[in-house]
Amino acid sequence: MAPQVLFIHNEHLATEGLLGEAFTECGYDVSTFSVVPADRVNDPVGDVAFPDPTAYDVIVPLGARWAVYDEALRQTWVGTEMQMLRDAADAGVPTLGVCFGGQLLAQAFGGSVARSTRPEIGWYDVTSDDEGLIPGGPWFEWHSDTWKLPRGATEIARTANASQAFVLGRALGLQFHPEVDHDLLDTWLADDPNGEVASFGLTNDELLSATKELESDAARRIRGLVRGFLSQVAHQPCPS
C-alpha cells in the first residue's frame, strides 16, 4: 500500500501545486482536506473537525490569508488544527508546514507569530544551512507575519528579512511557498482583494513573468526539498 500524504487546504486557493507533484513522484497517494471553503472566505471563524492524523504518513498544512494569532480563529479551528499537529507529533507522524502552515507549527509548539516589519512578496534569495534539506536560491514569498521559533527548533534557512525554515523533531516549517507555479500564482493574483502586490510597488505581470522564468528551476529544487524532508525529517526516504 502506498504511503499517504494529507494536504490541508486552510483556504480554497492555497492548494498543493508543485508539492503534490513532488510527493506523487515519491510514491505517495495524495489526499486533501478543506478547512475554510470559498463561500466562507469572508467569514472564516467556525469549528472544524479535522481528520485523525494517524491515518496518514505525512501531514502538510498549507497557506491562508489570515493570521494564525487571530484570537477568534485561535478559539475555533486554528486552535483545533494546532492540537491536531501536536497529536501528530505525539504519534510520530511527520509534518511539513507551508507559510501559514509553518506559522501554525511554530505557534503550536511554543513559539510565537506576529506582524512583520518587513513583509515579503515575490521571489527572494533564501540562504540555507543545509542544501540537502532546503535547497538555496530564489523561492516565492507572500507573507505579512513572521515567527519566533519554539524552544528546541533549529533554523535552517533565511532571507535578509526573515527566518524561512526550521526543524523541530519530525516537523519542518517553511515560510516561503515552494508549491507556487505560474498557474497557482495567477489564481492568487486574481484574488488579491487588498491590493498587496501594488502596495509593494509590483505588478501582476512582473510577478507572473518572473514566475514563468523561475518555475522550472523551482520545480527541480522542490523535488530536492521533498526528498530531503522525507529522508532527514520524516525518516521515510523517497524510493525513486
Coordinates of N, CA and C in Angstrom, one line a residue:
M1 N 0.8 -1.2 0.0 CA 0.0 0.0 0.0 C 0.9 1.2 0.0
A2 N 0.5 2.2 -0.9 CA 1.3 3.4 -1.0 C 1.2 4.3 0.3
P3 N 2.3 5.0 0.7 CA 2.1 5.9 1.8 C 1.2 7.1 1.4
Q4 N 0.6 7.6 2.5 CA -0.4 8.7 2.3 C 0.0 10.0 2.8
V5 N -0.1 11.1 2.0 CA 0.1 12.4 2.4 C -1.2 13.2 2.4
L6 N -1.4 13.9 3.5 CA -2.6 14.8 3.6 C -2.3 16.2 3.5
F7 N -2.8 16.9 2.4 CA -2.6 18.3 2.3 C -3.8 19.0 2.9
I8 N -3.6 19.9 3.8 CA -4.7 20.6 4.5 C -4.8 22.0 3.8
H9 N -5.9 22.2 3.1 CA -6.2 23.4 2.4 C -6.9 24.3 3.4
N10 N -6.1 25.1 4.1 CA -6.7 26.0 5.1 C -7.6 27.1 4.4
E11 N -7.4 27.4 3.2 CA -8.3 28.2 2.4 C -8.3 27.6 1.0
H12 N -9.4 27.9 0.2 CA -9.6 27.2 -1.0 C -8.6 27.5 -2.1
L13 N -7.9 28.6 -2.1 CA -6.9 29.0 -3.1 C -5.5 28.5 -2.8
A14 N -5.3 28.1 -1.5 CA -3.9 27.6 -1.1 C -3.9 26.1 -1.2
T15 N -3.6 25.7 -2.5 CA -3.5 24.3 -2.8 C -2.1 23.8 -2.9
E16 N -1.9 22.5 -3.1 CA -0.6 21.9 -3.0 C 0.4 22.2 -4.2
G17 N -0.2 22.5 -5.4 CA 0.6 22.8 -6.5 C 1.8 21.9 -6.8
L18 N 3.0 22.4 -6.9 CA 4.1 21.6 -7.2 C 4.5 20.6 -6.1
L19 N 4.1 20.9 -4.8 CA 4.3 20.0 -3.7 C 3.6 18.6 -4.0
G20 N 2.4 18.7 -4.5 CA 1.7 17.5 -4.8 C 2.4 16.6 -5.8
E21 N 2.9 17.3 -6.8 CA 3.7 16.5 -7.8 C 4.9 15.9 -7.2
A22 N 5.6 16.6 -6.4 CA 6.8 16.1 -5.8 C 6.6 14.9 -4.9
F23 N 5.5 14.9 -4.1 CA 5.1 13.8 -3.3 C 4.7 12.6 -4.1
T24 N 3.9 12.9 -5.2 CA 3.5 11.8 -6.1 C 4.7 11.1 -6.7
E25 N 5.7 11.9 -7.1 CA 6.9 11.3 -7.7 C 7.6 10.3 -6.7
C26 N 7.4 10.6 -5.4 CA 8.0 9.8 -4.4 C 7.1 8.6 -4.0
G27 N 6.0 8.4 -4.7 CA 5.2 7.3 -4.5 C 4.0 7.5 -3.5
Y28 N 3.7 8.7 -3.1 CA 2.7 9.0 -2.1 C 1.3 9.2 -2.8
D29 N 0.3 8.6 -2.2 CA -1.1 9.0 -2.6 C -1.5 10.2 -1.9
V30 N -2.1 11.2 -2.7 CA -2.4 12.5 -2.2 C -3.9 12.6 -1.8
S31 N -4.1 13.0 -0.5 CA -5.4 13.3 0.0 C -5.5 14.8 0.4
T32 N -6.6 15.4 0.3 CA -6.8 16.8 0.7 C -7.9 16.9 1.7
F33 N -7.9 18.0 2.5 CA -8.9 18.3 3.5 C -9.1 19.8 3.4
S34 N -10.4 20.3 3.2 CA -10.7 21.7 3.1 C -11.2 22.2 4.5
V35 N -10.6 23.3 4.9 CA -10.9 23.9 6.2 C -11.9 25.0 6.0
V36 N -11.6 26.1 5.3 CA -12.5 27.2 5.0 C -12.8 27.2 3.5
P37 N -14.0 26.9 3.1 CA -14.4 26.8 1.7 C -14.5 28.2 1.2
A38 N -14.7 28.3 -0.1 CA -14.7 29.6 -0.8 C -15.9 30.5 -0.3
D39 N -17.0 29.8 0.0 CA -18.2 30.6 0.4 C -18.1 31.2 1.8
R40 N -17.0 30.8 2.5 CA -16.8 31.4 3.9 C -15.5 32.2 4.0
V41 N -15.0 32.6 2.9 CA -13.7 33.2 2.9 C -13.7 34.6 3.7
N42 N -14.9 35.2 3.6 CA -15.1 36.5 4.4 C -15.6 36.3 5.8
D43 N -15.8 35.1 6.2 CA -16.3 34.8 7.5 C -15.7 33.4 7.9
P44 N -14.4 33.4 8.2 CA -13.7 32.2 8.4 C -13.8 31.5 9.7
V45 N -14.4 32.2 10.7 CA -14.4 31.7 12.1 C -15.5 30.6 12.2
G46 N -15.1 29.5 12.8 CA -16.0 28.4 12.9 C -15.3 27.2 13.4
D47 N -16.0 26.2 13.9 CA -15.5 25.0 14.4 C -15.3 24.0 13.2
V48 N -14.2 23.3 13.2 CA -13.9 22.3 12.2 C -13.4 21.0 12.8
A49 N -13.9 19.9 12.3 CA -13.5 18.6 12.8 C -12.4 18.1 11.8
F50 N -11.2 18.0 12.3 CA -10.1 17.6 11.4 C -9.9 16.1 11.4
P51 N -9.3 15.6 10.3 CA -9.1 14.1 10.3 C -8.1 13.7 11.3
D52 N -8.1 12.4 11.6 CA -7.2 11.8 12.5 C -5.8 11.7 11.8
P53 N -4.8 12.4 12.4 CA -3.5 12.5 11.7 C -2.8 11.1 11.6
T54 N -3.2 10.2 12.5 CA -2.5 8.9 12.5 C -3.0 8.0 11.3
A55 N -4.0 8.5 10.5 CA -4.4 7.8 9.3 C -3.5 8.1 8.1
Y56 N -2.5 9.0 8.3 CA -1.6 9.4 7.2 C -0.2 9.2 7.6
D57 N 0.7 9.2 6.6 CA 2.1 9.1 6.8 C 2.8 10.5 6.9
V58 N 2.2 11.5 6.3 CA 2.7 12.9 6.3 C 1.5 13.8 6.3
I59 N 1.6 14.9 7.1 CA 0.6 15.9 7.2 C 1.2 17.2 6.6
V60 N 0.6 17.9 5.7 CA 1.1 19.2 5.1 C 0.1 20.3 5.2
P61 N 0.1 21.1 6.3 CA -0.8 22.3 6.4 C -0.3 23.4 5.5
L62 N -1.1 23.9 4.7 CA -0.7 24.9 3.6 C -1.1 26.3 4.1
G63 N -1.0 27.2 3.1 CA -1.2 28.6 3.4 C -2.6 29.1 3.7
A64 N -2.7 30.4 4.0 CA -4.0 31.0 4.2 C -3.8 32.5 4.3
R65 N -4.8 33.3 4.0 CA -4.7 34.7 4.1 C -4.9 35.3 5.4
W66 N -5.2 34.5 6.4 CA -5.5 35.1 7.8 C -4.3 35.0 8.7
A67 N -4.3 35.5 9.8 CA -3.2 35.5 10.8 C -3.5 34.3 11.8
V68 N -2.4 33.5 12.0 CA -2.6 32.4 12.9 C -2.9 32.8 14.3
Y69 N -2.5 34.1 14.7 CA -2.7 34.6 16.0 C -4.1 35.3 16.2
D70 N -4.9 35.4 15.1 CA -6.2 36.0 15.3 C -7.0 35.2 16.4
E71 N -7.4 36.0 17.4 CA -7.9 35.3 18.6 C -9.2 34.5 18.3
A72 N -10.1 35.1 17.4 CA -11.3 34.4 17.1 C -11.0 33.0 16.4
L73 N -10.0 33.0 15.6 CA -9.6 31.8 14.9 C -9.0 30.8 15.8
R74 N -8.1 31.4 16.7 CA -7.4 30.5 17.7 C -8.5 29.8 18.6
Q75 N -9.6 30.5 18.9 CA -10.6 29.9 19.7 C -11.4 28.8 19.0
T76 N -11.3 28.8 17.6 CA -12.1 27.8 16.9 C -11.1 26.9 16.1
W77 N -11.1 26.9 14.8 CA -10.4 25.9 14.0 C -8.9 26.0 14.1
V78 N -8.3 27.2 14.2 CA -6.9 27.3 14.3 C -6.4 26.6 15.6
G79 N -7.1 26.8 16.7 CA -6.7 26.1 17.9 C -6.8 24.5 17.7
T80 N -7.9 24.1 17.0 CA -8.1 22.7 16.8 C -7.0 22.1 15.9
E81 N -6.6 22.9 14.9 CA -5.6 22.4 14.0 C -4.2 22.3 14.7
M82 N -3.9 23.3 15.5 CA -2.7 23.2 16.3 C -2.7 22.0 17.2
Q83 N -3.8 21.6 17.8 CA -3.9 20.4 18.6 C -3.7 19.2 17.7
M84 N -4.2 19.2 16.5 CA -4.0 18.1 15.6 C -2.5 17.9 15.3
L85 N -1.8 19.0 15.1 CA -0.4 19.0 14.8 C 0.4 18.4 16.0
R86 N 0.0 18.8 17.2 CA 0.6 18.3 18.4 C 0.3 16.8 18.5
D87 N -0.9 16.4 18.2 CA -1.3 14.9 18.2 C -0.4 14.2 17.2
A88 N -0.2 14.7 16.0 CA 0.6 14.1 15.0 C 2.0 13.9 15.5
A89 N 2.6 14.9 16.2 CA 3.9 14.8 16.7 C 4.0 13.8 17.8
D90 N 3.0 13.7 18.6 CA 3.0 12.7 19.7 C 2.9 11.3 19.1
A91 N 2.3 11.1 18.0 CA 2.2 9.8 17.3 C 3.3 9.5 16.4
G92 N 4.3 10.5 16.2 CA 5.4 10.2 15.3 C 5.1 10.5 13.9
V93 N 4.0 11.2 13.6 CA 3.6 11.5 12.2 C 4.3 12.8 11.8
P94 N 5.1 12.8 10.7 CA 5.8 14.0 10.3 C 4.9 15.0 9.7
T95 N 5.3 16.3 9.8 CA 4.6 17.4 9.3 C 5.5 18.3 8.5
L96 N 4.9 18.9 7.5 CA 5.6 19.9 6.6 C 4.7 21.1 6.5
G97 N 5.0 22.2 7.2 CA 4.1 23.4 7.2 C 4.6 24.4 6.3
V98 N 3.7 25.0 5.5 CA 4.0 25.9 4.4 C 3.3 27.3 4.7
C99 N 4.1 28.3 4.9 CA 3.7 29.7 5.2 C 2.8 29.7 6.4
F100 N 1.5 29.9 6.2 CA 0.5 29.9 7.4 C 0.7 28.5 8.1
G101 N 0.9 27.5 7.3 CA 1.1 26.2 8.0 C 2.4 26.1 8.8
G102 N 3.5 26.7 8.3 CA 4.7 26.8 9.1 C 4.5 27.6 10.3
Q103 N 3.8 28.7 10.2 CA 3.5 29.6 11.4 C 2.6 28.8 12.4
L104 N 1.7 28.0 11.9 CA 0.9 27.2 12.8 C 1.8 26.2 13.6
L105 N 2.8 25.6 12.9 CA 3.7 24.7 13.6 C 4.5 25.5 14.7
A106 N 5.0 26.7 14.4 CA 5.7 27.5 15.3 C 4.9 27.8 16.5
Q107 N 3.7 28.3 16.3 CA 2.8 28.7 17.4 C 2.3 27.5 18.2
A108 N 2.1 26.3 17.5 CA 1.5 25.2 18.2 C 2.6 24.6 19.2
F109 N 3.8 24.8 19.0 CA 4.9 24.2 19.8 C 5.6 25.2 20.7
G110 N 5.0 26.3 20.9 CA 5.5 27.2 21.9 C 6.2 28.4 21.4
G111 N 6.3 28.6 20.1 CA 6.8 29.8 19.5 C 5.7 30.8 19.4
S112 N 6.0 31.9 18.7 CA 5.0 33.0 18.5 C 5.1 33.5 17.1
V113 N 4.0 34.1 16.7 CA 3.9 34.7 15.4 C 3.3 36.1 15.5
A114 N 3.8 37.1 14.8 CA 3.4 38.5 14.9 C 3.5 39.1 13.5
R115 N 2.9 40.3 13.4 CA 3.1 41.1 12.2 C 4.5 41.4 12.0
S116 N 5.0 41.3 10.7 CA 6.3 41.5 10.4 C 6.5 43.0 10.0
T117 N 7.7 43.5 10.4 CA 8.0 44.9 10.0 C 8.6 44.9 8.6
R118 N 8.9 43.7 8.0 CA 9.5 43.5 6.7 C 8.8 42.4 5.9
P119 N 7.5 42.6 5.6 CA 6.8 41.6 4.8 C 7.5 41.4 3.5
E120 N 7.1 40.2 2.8 CA 7.8 39.9 1.6 C 6.7 39.4 0.6
I121 N 6.8 39.9 -0.6 CA 6.0 39.4 -1.8 C 7.0 39.3 -3.0
G122 N 7.0 38.1 -3.6 CA 7.8 38.0 -4.8 C 8.9 36.9 -4.6
W123 N 9.9 36.9 -5.5 CA 10.9 35.9 -5.4 C 12.1 36.5 -4.7
Y124 N 12.5 35.8 -3.6 CA 13.6 36.2 -2.7 C 14.7 35.1 -2.7
D125 N 16.0 35.6 -2.6 CA 17.0 34.6 -2.3 C 17.0 34.1 -0.9
V126 N 17.0 32.8 -0.8 CA 16.9 32.1 0.5 C 18.3 31.4 0.7
T127 N 18.9 31.8 1.9 CA 20.2 31.2 2.2 C 19.9 30.0 3.1
S128 N 20.5 28.8 2.8 CA 20.3 27.6 3.6 C 21.5 27.1 4.2
D129 N 21.4 26.6 5.5 CA 22.5 26.0 6.2 C 22.6 24.5 5.8
D130 N 21.6 24.0 5.1 CA 21.6 22.5 4.7 C 21.0 22.4 3.3
E131 N 21.8 22.4 2.3 CA 21.3 22.4 0.9 C 20.6 21.1 0.6
G132 N 20.9 20.0 1.4 CA 20.3 18.7 1.2 C 18.9 18.7 1.7
L133 N 18.5 19.6 2.5 CA 17.2 19.7 3.1 C 16.4 20.9 2.5
I134 N 17.0 22.1 2.5 CA 16.4 23.3 1.9 C 17.3 23.8 0.8
P135 N 17.1 23.4 -0.4 CA 18.0 24.0 -1.5 C 17.9 25.5 -1.5
G136 N 19.0 26.2 -1.5 CA 19.0 27.6 -1.6 C 18.6 28.1 -2.9
G137 N 18.5 29.4 -3.0 CA 18.1 30.0 -4.3 C 16.8 30.8 -4.1
P138 N 16.3 31.3 -5.2 CA 15.1 32.1 -5.2 C 13.8 31.2 -4.9
W139 N 13.1 31.6 -3.9 CA 11.8 30.9 -3.6 C 10.7 32.0 -3.5
F140 N 9.5 31.6 -3.8 CA 8.4 32.6 -3.8 C 7.9 32.9 -2.4
E141 N 7.7 34.2 -2.1 CA 7.2 34.6 -0.8 C 5.9 35.4 -0.9
W142 N 5.0 35.2 0.0 CA 3.9 36.1 0.2 C 3.4 36.0 1.6
H143 N 4.0 36.9 2.5 CA 3.6 36.8 3.9 C 3.8 38.2 4.5
S144 N 2.9 38.4 5.5 CA 3.0 39.7 6.3 C 3.3 39.4 7.7
D145 N 3.4 38.2 8.1 CA 3.7 37.8 9.5 C 5.0 37.0 9.6
T146 N 5.6 37.0 10.7 CA 6.8 36.2 10.9 C 6.8 35.5 12.3
W147 N 7.6 34.5 12.4 CA 7.6 33.7 13.6 C 8.8 34.0 14.5
K148 N 8.7 33.7 15.8 CA 9.8 33.4 16.7 C 9.8 31.9 17.0
L149 N 10.9 31.3 16.9 CA 10.9 29.8 16.9 C 10.6 29.2 18.3
P150 N 10.0 28.1 18.3 CA 9.8 27.4 19.5 C 11.1 26.9 20.1
R151 N 11.1 26.7 21.4 CA 12.3 26.2 22.1 C 12.7 24.8 21.5
G152 N 13.9 24.6 21.2 CA 14.4 23.3 20.6 C 14.4 23.3 19.1
A153 N 13.8 24.3 18.5 CA 13.8 24.3 17.0 C 15.1 24.8 16.5
T154 N 15.5 24.3 15.3 CA 16.7 24.7 14.6 C 16.4 25.4 13.3
E155 N 16.8 26.7 13.2 CA 16.6 27.4 12.0 C 17.5 26.9 10.9
I156 N 17.0 26.6 9.7 CA 17.7 26.0 8.6 C 18.0 27.0 7.5
A157 N 17.1 28.0 7.3 CA 17.2 28.9 6.2 C 16.6 30.3 6.5
R158 N 17.0 31.3 5.7 CA 16.5 32.6 6.0 C 16.7 33.5 4.7
T159 N 16.0 34.6 4.7 CA 16.3 35.7 3.8 C 16.9 36.8 4.6
A160 N 17.2 37.9 3.9 CA 17.7 39.1 4.6 C 16.6 39.7 5.6
N161 N 15.4 39.3 5.3 CA 14.3 39.9 6.1 C 13.7 39.0 7.2
A162 N 13.8 37.7 7.0 CA 13.0 36.8 7.9 C 13.6 35.4 7.9
S163 N 13.3 34.7 9.0 CA 13.6 33.3 9.1 C 12.7 32.6 8.1
Q164 N 13.2 31.5 7.5 CA 12.4 30.9 6.4 C 12.2 29.4 6.6
A165 N 12.9 28.8 7.4 CA 12.7 27.3 7.6 C 13.3 26.9 9.0
F166 N 12.6 26.0 9.6 CA 13.1 25.4 10.9 C 12.7 24.0 11.0
V167 N 13.5 23.2 11.8 CA 13.2 21.8 12.1 C 12.9 21.7 13.5
L168 N 11.9 20.9 13.9 CA 11.6 20.6 15.3 C 11.1 19.2 15.3
G169 N 12.0 18.3 15.8 CA 11.6 16.9 15.8 C 11.3 16.4 14.4
R170 N 10.1 15.9 14.1 CA 9.8 15.4 12.8 C 8.9 16.4 12.1
A171 N 9.1 17.7 12.4 CA 8.3 18.8 11.7 C 9.3 19.7 11.0
L172 N 8.9 20.1 9.8 CA 9.7 21.2 9.1 C 8.7 22.3 8.8
G173 N 9.0 23.5 9.2 CA 8.2 24.7 8.9 C 8.9 25.5 7.9
L174 N 8.2 25.9 6.9 CA 8.6 26.8 5.8 C 7.9 28.1 5.8
Q175 N 8.6 29.2 5.6 CA 7.9 30.5 5.5 C 7.6 30.8 4.0
F176 N 8.4 30.3 3.1 CA 8.2 30.6 1.7 C 7.2 29.5 1.1
H177 N 6.9 29.7 -0.2 CA 5.9 28.9 -0.9 C 6.6 28.1 -2.0
P178 N 7.1 26.9 -1.7 CA 7.7 26.1 -2.7 C 6.7 25.6 -3.8
E179 N 5.4 25.6 -3.4 CA 4.4 25.0 -4.2 C 4.0 25.8 -5.4
V180 N 4.4 27.1 -5.5 CA 3.9 28.0 -6.5 C 4.5 27.8 -7.8
D181 N 3.6 27.7 -8.8 CA 3.9 27.8 -10.2 C 3.1 28.9 -10.8
H182 N 3.2 29.1 -12.1 CA 2.6 30.2 -12.8 C 1.1 30.2 -12.7
D183 N 0.5 29.0 -12.8 CA -1.0 28.8 -12.8 C -1.5 29.1 -11.4
L184 N -0.8 28.6 -10.4 CA -1.3 28.8 -9.0 C -1.2 30.3 -8.6
L185 N -0.1 30.9 -9.0 CA 0.1 32.3 -8.7 C -1.0 33.2 -9.4
D186 N -1.3 32.8 -10.6 CA -2.3 33.5 -11.4 C -3.7 33.5 -10.6
T187 N -4.0 32.4 -10.0 CA -5.3 32.4 -9.2 C -5.2 33.3 -8.0
W188 N -4.0 33.3 -7.4 CA -3.8 34.2 -6.2 C -3.9 35.7 -6.6
L189 N -3.3 36.0 -7.7 CA -3.3 37.4 -8.1 C -4.7 37.9 -8.5
A190 N -5.5 37.0 -9.0 CA -6.9 37.3 -9.4 C -7.7 37.6 -8.2
D191 N -7.2 37.2 -7.0 CA -8.0 37.3 -5.8 C -7.2 38.1 -4.7
D192 N -6.6 39.2 -5.1 CA -5.8 40.0 -4.2 C -6.6 41.2 -3.8
P193 N -7.5 40.9 -2.9 CA -8.5 41.9 -2.6 C -8.0 43.2 -2.0
N194 N -6.9 43.2 -1.3 CA -6.4 44.4 -0.6 C -5.3 45.1 -1.4
G195 N -5.0 44.6 -2.6 CA -4.0 45.2 -3.4 C -2.6 45.2 -2.9
E196 N -2.3 44.0 -2.2 CA -1.0 43.9 -1.6 C 0.2 44.0 -2.6
V197 N 0.0 43.4 -3.8 CA 1.0 43.4 -4.8 C 1.3 44.9 -5.2
A198 N 0.3 45.6 -5.4 CA 0.5 47.0 -5.8 C 1.2 47.8 -4.7
S199 N 0.8 47.5 -3.4 CA 1.4 48.2 -2.3 C 2.9 48.0 -2.2
F200 N 3.4 46.9 -2.8 CA 4.8 46.6 -2.8 C 5.5 47.3 -4.0
G201 N 4.8 48.0 -4.8 CA 5.3 48.6 -6.0 C 5.5 47.6 -7.1
L202 N 4.8 46.5 -7.1 CA 4.9 45.5 -8.1 C 3.7 45.4 -8.9
T203 N 3.7 44.7 -10.0 CA 2.6 44.5 -10.9 C 2.4 43.0 -11.0
N204 N 1.2 42.6 -11.3 CA 0.9 41.2 -11.6 C 1.7 40.6 -12.7
D205 N 1.9 41.4 -13.8 CA 2.6 40.9 -14.9 C 4.1 40.7 -14.5
E206 N 4.7 41.5 -13.7 CA 6.1 41.3 -13.3 C 6.2 40.0 -12.5
L207 N 5.3 39.8 -11.6 CA 5.4 38.5 -10.8 C 5.2 37.3 -11.6
L208 N 4.2 37.4 -12.5 CA 3.9 36.2 -13.4 C 5.1 35.9 -14.3
S209 N 5.7 37.0 -14.9 CA 6.8 36.8 -15.8 C 8.0 36.2 -15.0
A210 N 8.3 36.7 -13.8 CA 9.4 36.1 -13.0 C 9.1 34.7 -12.7
T211 N 7.9 34.4 -12.4 CA 7.5 33.0 -12.0 C 7.7 32.1 -13.2
K212 N 7.2 32.5 -14.4 CA 7.4 31.7 -15.6 C 8.9 31.4 -15.8
E213 N 9.7 32.4 -15.6 CA 11.2 32.2 -15.8 C 11.8 31.3 -14.8
L214 N 11.3 31.3 -13.5 CA 12.0 30.6 -12.5 C 11.3 29.3 -12.1
E215 N 10.1 29.0 -12.6 CA 9.4 27.8 -12.1 C 10.0 26.5 -12.4
S216 N 10.7 26.4 -13.6 CA 11.3 25.1 -13.9 C 12.4 24.8 -12.9
D217 N 13.2 25.8 -12.6 CA 14.3 25.5 -11.6 C 13.7 25.3 -10.3
A218 N 12.6 26.0 -9.9 CA 12.0 25.8 -8.6 C 11.4 24.4 -8.5
A219 N 10.8 23.9 -9.6 CA 10.3 22.6 -9.6 C 11.4 21.5 -9.4
R220 N 12.5 21.8 -9.9 CA 13.7 20.9 -9.7 C 14.1 20.9 -8.2
R221 N 14.2 22.1 -7.7 CA 14.6 22.3 -6.3 C 13.5 21.8 -5.3
I222 N 12.3 21.9 -5.6 CA 11.2 21.4 -4.7 C 11.3 19.9 -4.6
R223 N 11.7 19.2 -5.7 CA 11.9 17.8 -5.6 C 13.0 17.4 -4.6
G224 N 14.1 18.2 -4.7 CA 15.1 18.0 -3.7 C 14.7 18.3 -2.3
L225 N 13.8 19.4 -2.1 CA 13.3 19.7 -0.8 C 12.5 18.6 -0.2
V226 N 11.5 18.0 -1.0 CA 10.7 17.0 -0.5 C 11.5 15.7 -0.2
R227 N 12.5 15.4 -1.1 CA 13.3 14.2 -0.8 C 14.1 14.5 0.5
G228 N 14.6 15.7 0.7 CA 15.3 16.0 1.9 C 14.5 15.9 3.1
F229 N 13.2 16.4 3.0 CA 12.3 16.3 4.1 C 12.0 14.9 4.5
L230 N 11.7 14.1 3.5 CA 11.4 12.7 3.7 C 12.5 11.9 4.3
S231 N 13.7 12.1 3.9 CA 14.9 11.4 4.4 C 15.4 11.9 5.7
Q232 N 15.5 13.2 5.9 CA 16.1 13.8 7.1 C 15.2 14.0 8.2
V233 N 13.9 14.4 7.9 CA 13.0 14.8 8.9 C 11.9 13.7 9.2
A234 N 11.3 13.2 8.1 CA 10.2 12.2 8.2 C 10.8 10.8 8.4
H235 N 12.0 10.6 8.0 CA 12.6 9.2 8.0 C 11.8 8.3 7.2
Q236 N 11.4 8.8 6.0 CA 10.6 8.0 5.1 C 11.2 8.2 3.7
P237 N 12.4 7.7 3.4 CA 13.1 8.1 2.2 C 12.3 7.9 0.9
C238 N 12.5 8.8 0.0 CA 11.8 8.6 -1.3 C 12.5 7.5 -2.1
P239 N 11.7 6.5 -2.5 CA 12.3 5.3 -3.2 C 12.8 5.5 -4.6
S240 N 12.3 6.6 -5.2 CA 12.7 6.8 -6.6 C 13.9 7.7 -6.8

